[in-house]
PDB file of C-alpha atoms in Angstrom:
ATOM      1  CA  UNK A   1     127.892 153.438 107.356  1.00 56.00           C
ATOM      2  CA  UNK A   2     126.374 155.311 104.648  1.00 72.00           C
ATOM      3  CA  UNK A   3     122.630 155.532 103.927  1.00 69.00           C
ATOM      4  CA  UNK A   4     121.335 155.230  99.967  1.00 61.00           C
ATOM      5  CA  UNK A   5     118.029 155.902 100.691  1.00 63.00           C
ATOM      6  CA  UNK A   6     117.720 159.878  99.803  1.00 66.00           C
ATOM      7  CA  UNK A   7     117.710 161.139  95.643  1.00 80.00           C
ATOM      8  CA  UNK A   8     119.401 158.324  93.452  1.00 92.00           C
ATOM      9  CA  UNK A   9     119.528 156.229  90.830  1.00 96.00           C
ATOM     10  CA  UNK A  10     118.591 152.688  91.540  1.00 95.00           C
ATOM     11  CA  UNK A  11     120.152 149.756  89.500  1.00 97.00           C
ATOM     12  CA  UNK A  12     121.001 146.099  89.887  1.00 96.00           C
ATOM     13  CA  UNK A  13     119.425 143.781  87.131  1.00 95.00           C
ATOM     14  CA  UNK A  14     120.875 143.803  83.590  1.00 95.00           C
ATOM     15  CA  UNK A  15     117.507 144.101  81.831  1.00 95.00           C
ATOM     16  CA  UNK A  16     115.767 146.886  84.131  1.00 95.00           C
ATOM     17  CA  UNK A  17     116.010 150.782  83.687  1.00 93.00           C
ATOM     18  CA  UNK A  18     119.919 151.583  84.196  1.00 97.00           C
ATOM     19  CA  UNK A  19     120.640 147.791  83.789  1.00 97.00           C
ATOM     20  CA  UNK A  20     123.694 148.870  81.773  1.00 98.00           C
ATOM     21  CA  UNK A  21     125.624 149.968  84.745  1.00 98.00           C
ATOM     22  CA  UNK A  22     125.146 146.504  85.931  1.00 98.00           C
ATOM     23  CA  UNK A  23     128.375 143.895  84.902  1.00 98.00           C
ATOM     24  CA  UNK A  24     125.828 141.160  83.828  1.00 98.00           C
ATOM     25  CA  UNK A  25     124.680 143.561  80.959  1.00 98.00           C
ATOM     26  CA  UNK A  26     125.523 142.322  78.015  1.00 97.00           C
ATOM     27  CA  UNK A  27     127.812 144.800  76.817  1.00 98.00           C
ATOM     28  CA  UNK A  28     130.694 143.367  75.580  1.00 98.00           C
ATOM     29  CA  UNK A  29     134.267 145.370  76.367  1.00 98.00           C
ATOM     30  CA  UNK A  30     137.619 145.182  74.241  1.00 98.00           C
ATOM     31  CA  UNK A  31     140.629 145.285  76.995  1.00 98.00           C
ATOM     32  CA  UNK A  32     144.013 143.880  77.161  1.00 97.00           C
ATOM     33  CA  UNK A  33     143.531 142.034  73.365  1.00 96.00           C
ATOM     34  CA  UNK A  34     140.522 140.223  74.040  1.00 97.00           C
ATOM     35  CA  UNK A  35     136.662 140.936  72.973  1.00 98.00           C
ATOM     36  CA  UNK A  36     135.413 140.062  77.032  1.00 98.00           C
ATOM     37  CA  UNK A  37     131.356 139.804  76.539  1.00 98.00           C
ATOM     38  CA  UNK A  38     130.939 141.096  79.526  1.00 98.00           C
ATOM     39  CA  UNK A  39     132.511 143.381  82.320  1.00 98.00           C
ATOM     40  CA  UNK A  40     131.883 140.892  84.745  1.00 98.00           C
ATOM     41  CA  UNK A  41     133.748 138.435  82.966  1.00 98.00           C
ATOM     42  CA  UNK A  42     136.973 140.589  82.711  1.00 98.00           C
ATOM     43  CA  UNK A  43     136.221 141.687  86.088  1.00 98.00           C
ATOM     44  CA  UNK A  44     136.433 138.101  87.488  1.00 98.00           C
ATOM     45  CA  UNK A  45     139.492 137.011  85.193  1.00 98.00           C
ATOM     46  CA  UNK A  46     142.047 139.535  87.003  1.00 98.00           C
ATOM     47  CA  UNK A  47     141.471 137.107  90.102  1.00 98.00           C
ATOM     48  CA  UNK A  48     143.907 135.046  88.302  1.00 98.00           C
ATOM     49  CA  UNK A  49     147.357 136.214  87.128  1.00 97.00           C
ATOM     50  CA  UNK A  50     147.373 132.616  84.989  1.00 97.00           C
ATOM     51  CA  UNK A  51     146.473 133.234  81.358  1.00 97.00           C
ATOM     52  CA  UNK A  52     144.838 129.938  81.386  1.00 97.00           C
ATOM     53  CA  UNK A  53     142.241 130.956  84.055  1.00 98.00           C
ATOM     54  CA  UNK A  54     141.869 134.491  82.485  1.00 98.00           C
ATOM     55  CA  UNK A  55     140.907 132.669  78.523  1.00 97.00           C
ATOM     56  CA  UNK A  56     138.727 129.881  81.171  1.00 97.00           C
ATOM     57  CA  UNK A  57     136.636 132.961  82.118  1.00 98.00           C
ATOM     58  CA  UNK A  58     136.858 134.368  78.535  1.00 98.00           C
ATOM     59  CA  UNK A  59     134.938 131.442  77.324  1.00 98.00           C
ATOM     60  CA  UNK A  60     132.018 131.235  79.626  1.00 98.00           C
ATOM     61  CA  UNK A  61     129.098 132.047  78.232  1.00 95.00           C
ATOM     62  CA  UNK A  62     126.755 133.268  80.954  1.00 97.00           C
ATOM     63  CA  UNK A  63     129.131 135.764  83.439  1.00 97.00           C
ATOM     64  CA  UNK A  64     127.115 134.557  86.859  1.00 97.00           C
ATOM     65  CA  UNK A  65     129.431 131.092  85.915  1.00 97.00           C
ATOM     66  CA  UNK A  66     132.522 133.404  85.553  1.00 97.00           C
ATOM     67  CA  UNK A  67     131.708 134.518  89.403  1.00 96.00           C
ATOM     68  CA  UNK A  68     130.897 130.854  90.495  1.00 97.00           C
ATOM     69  CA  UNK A  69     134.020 129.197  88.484  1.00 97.00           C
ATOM     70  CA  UNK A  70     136.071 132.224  90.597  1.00 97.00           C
ATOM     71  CA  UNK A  71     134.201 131.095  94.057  1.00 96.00           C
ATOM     72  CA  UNK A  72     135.502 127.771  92.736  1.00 97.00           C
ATOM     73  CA  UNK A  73     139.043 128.581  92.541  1.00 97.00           C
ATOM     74  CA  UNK A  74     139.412 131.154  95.570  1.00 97.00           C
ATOM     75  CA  UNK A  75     142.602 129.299  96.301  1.00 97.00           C
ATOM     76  CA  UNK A  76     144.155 130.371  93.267  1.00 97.00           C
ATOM     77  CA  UNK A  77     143.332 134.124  93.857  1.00 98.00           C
ATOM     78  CA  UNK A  78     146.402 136.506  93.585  1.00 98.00           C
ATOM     79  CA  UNK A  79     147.247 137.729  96.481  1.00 98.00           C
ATOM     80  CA  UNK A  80     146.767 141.056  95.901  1.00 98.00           C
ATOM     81  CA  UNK A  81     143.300 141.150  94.990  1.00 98.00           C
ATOM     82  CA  UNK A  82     142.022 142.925  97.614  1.00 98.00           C
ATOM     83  CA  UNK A  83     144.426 146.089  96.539  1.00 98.00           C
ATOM     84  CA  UNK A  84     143.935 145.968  93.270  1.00 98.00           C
ATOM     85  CA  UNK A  85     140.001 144.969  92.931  1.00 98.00           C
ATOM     86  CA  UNK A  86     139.025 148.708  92.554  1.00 98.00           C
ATOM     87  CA  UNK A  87     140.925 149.868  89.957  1.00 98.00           C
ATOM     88  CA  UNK A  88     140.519 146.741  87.827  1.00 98.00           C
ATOM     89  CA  UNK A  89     136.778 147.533  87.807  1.00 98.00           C
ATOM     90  CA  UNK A  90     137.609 151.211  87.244  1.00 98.00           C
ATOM     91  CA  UNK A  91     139.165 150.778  84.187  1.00 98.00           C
ATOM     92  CA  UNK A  92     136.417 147.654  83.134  1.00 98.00           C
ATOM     93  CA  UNK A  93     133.762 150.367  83.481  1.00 98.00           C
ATOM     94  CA  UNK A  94     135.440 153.404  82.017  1.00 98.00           C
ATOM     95  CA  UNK A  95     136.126 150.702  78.777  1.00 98.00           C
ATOM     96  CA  UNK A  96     132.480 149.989  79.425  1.00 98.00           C
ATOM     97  CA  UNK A  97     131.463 153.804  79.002  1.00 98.00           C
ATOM     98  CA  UNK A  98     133.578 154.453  76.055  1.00 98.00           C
ATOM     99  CA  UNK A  99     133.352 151.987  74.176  1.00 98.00           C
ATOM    100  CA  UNK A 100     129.178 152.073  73.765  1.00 98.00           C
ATOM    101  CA  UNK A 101     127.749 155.565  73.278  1.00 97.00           C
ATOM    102  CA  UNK A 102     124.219 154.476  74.761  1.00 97.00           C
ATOM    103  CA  UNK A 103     125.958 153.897  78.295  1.00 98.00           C
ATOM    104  CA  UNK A 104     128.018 156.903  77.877  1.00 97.00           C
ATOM    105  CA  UNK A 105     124.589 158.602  77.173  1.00 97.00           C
ATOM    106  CA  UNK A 106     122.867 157.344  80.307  1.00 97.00           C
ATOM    107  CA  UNK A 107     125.834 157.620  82.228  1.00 97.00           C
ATOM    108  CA  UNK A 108     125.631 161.603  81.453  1.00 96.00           C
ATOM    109  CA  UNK A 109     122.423 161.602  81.725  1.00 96.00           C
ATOM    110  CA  UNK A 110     122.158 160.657  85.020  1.00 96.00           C
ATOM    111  CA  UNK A 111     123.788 164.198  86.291  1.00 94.00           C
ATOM    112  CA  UNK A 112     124.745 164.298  89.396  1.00 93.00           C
ATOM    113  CA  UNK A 113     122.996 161.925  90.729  1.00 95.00           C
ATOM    114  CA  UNK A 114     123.419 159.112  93.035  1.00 96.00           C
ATOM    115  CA  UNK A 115     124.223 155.964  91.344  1.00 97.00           C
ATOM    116  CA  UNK A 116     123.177 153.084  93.758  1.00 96.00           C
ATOM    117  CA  UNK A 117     123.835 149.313  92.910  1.00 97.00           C
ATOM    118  CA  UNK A 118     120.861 147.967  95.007  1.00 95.00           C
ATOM    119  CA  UNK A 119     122.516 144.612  95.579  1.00 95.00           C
ATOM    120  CA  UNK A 120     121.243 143.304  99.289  1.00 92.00           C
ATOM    121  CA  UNK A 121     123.163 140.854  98.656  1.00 93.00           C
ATOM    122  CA  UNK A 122     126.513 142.684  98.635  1.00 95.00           C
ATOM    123  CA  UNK A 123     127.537 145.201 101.176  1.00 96.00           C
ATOM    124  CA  UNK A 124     130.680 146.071  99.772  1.00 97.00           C
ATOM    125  CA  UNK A 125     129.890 146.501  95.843  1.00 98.00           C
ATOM    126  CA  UNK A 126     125.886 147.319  96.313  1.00 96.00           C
ATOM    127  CA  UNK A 127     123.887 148.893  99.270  1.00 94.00           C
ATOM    128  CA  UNK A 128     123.511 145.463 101.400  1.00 94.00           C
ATOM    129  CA  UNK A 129     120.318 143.920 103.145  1.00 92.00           C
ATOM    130  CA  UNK A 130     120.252 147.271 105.308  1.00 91.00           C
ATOM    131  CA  UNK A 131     120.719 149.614 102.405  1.00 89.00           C
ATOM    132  CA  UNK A 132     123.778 150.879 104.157  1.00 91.00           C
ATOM    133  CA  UNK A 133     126.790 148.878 102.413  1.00 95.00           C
ATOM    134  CA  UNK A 134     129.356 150.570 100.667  1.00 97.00           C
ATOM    135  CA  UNK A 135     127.836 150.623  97.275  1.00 97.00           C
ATOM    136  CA  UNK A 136     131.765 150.789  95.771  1.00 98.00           C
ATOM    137  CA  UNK A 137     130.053 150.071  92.378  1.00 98.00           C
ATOM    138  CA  UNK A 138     127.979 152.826  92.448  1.00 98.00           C
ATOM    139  CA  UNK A 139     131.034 154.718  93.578  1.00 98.00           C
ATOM    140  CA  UNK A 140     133.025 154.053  90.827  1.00 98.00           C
ATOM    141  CA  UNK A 141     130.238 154.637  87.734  1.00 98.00           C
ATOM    142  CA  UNK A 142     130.005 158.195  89.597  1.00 98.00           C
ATOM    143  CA  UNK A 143     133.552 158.713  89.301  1.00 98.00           C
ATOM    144  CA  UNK A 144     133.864 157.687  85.843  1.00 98.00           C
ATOM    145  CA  UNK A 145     130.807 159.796  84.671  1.00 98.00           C
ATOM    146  CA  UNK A 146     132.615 163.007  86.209  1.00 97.00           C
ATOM    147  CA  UNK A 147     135.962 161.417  84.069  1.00 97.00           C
ATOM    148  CA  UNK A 148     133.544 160.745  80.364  1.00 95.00           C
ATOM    149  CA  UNK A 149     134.648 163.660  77.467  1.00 94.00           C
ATOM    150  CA  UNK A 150     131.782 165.981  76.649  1.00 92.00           C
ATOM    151  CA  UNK A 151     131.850 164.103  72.949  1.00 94.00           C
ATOM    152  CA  UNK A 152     131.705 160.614  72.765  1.00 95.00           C
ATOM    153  CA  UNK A 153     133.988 159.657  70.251  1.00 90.00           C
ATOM    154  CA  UNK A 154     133.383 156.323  68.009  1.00 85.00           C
ATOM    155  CA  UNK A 155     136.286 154.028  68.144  1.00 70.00           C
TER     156      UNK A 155
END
């Protein structure tokens, strides 16, 4: 198990410092043809390979009742999910970084630090109740901050 405790960068709620890393911000992200106001939202629509569920999501207002209309409808899943989970919210947060030039800012900003999502809620996304979960979210901003240009380029 890995331990987050040494240098990092802390983040979890949308409206604290670093808040843009997390997917409640409200940073809205164009992929695959739609305007998703959230990445949590388009995070939580590639559950579903149904076009119906994906524009269901789409149209949520708040994105914590995209992840409870998912919990909802974990029968209807793909099967897949578990293989593809990562690199759906790889590319959702590389859009994320790209596409607004303060996150790309703070993402760079951060160095090389350690990006932690402190969720002790979630071992596998954020750090856990013992601060020794995965943190895959955390993961993944790092690798897309040593993947941004050196220019951000308006789009």
């Amino acid at each position: 198990m890995a331990d987050w405790s040494g240098e990092k960068i802390g983040f979890y709620e949308a409206d604290k410092p670093y808040g843009c890393f997390s997917n409640l911000s409200p940073h809205p992200v164009l992929l695959d043809g739609y305007l998703w106001p959230t990445s949590e939202h388009y995070y939580q629509s590639r559950k579903f390979e149904e076009k119906e569920y994906q524009e269901l999501i789409l149209n949520l207002e708040d994105p914590i009742d995209a992840w409870r209309l998912t919990r909802k409808m974990a029968d209807k899943v793909r099967p897949d999910w578990d293989m593809i989970k990562e690199a759906v919210m790889k590319k959702v947060l590389t859009a994320k970084a790209l596409q607004h030039k303060s996150i790309w800012q703070t993402l760079r900003e951060t160095g090389s630090m350690t990006l932690v999502e402190e969720a002790d809620d979630d071992p596998y996304w954020g750090t856990g109740e013992d601060g020794k979960g995965k943190n895959r979210l955390g993961i993944l901003w790092m690798e897309v901050r040593d993947a941004l240009p050196d220019t951000f380029e308006e789009g």
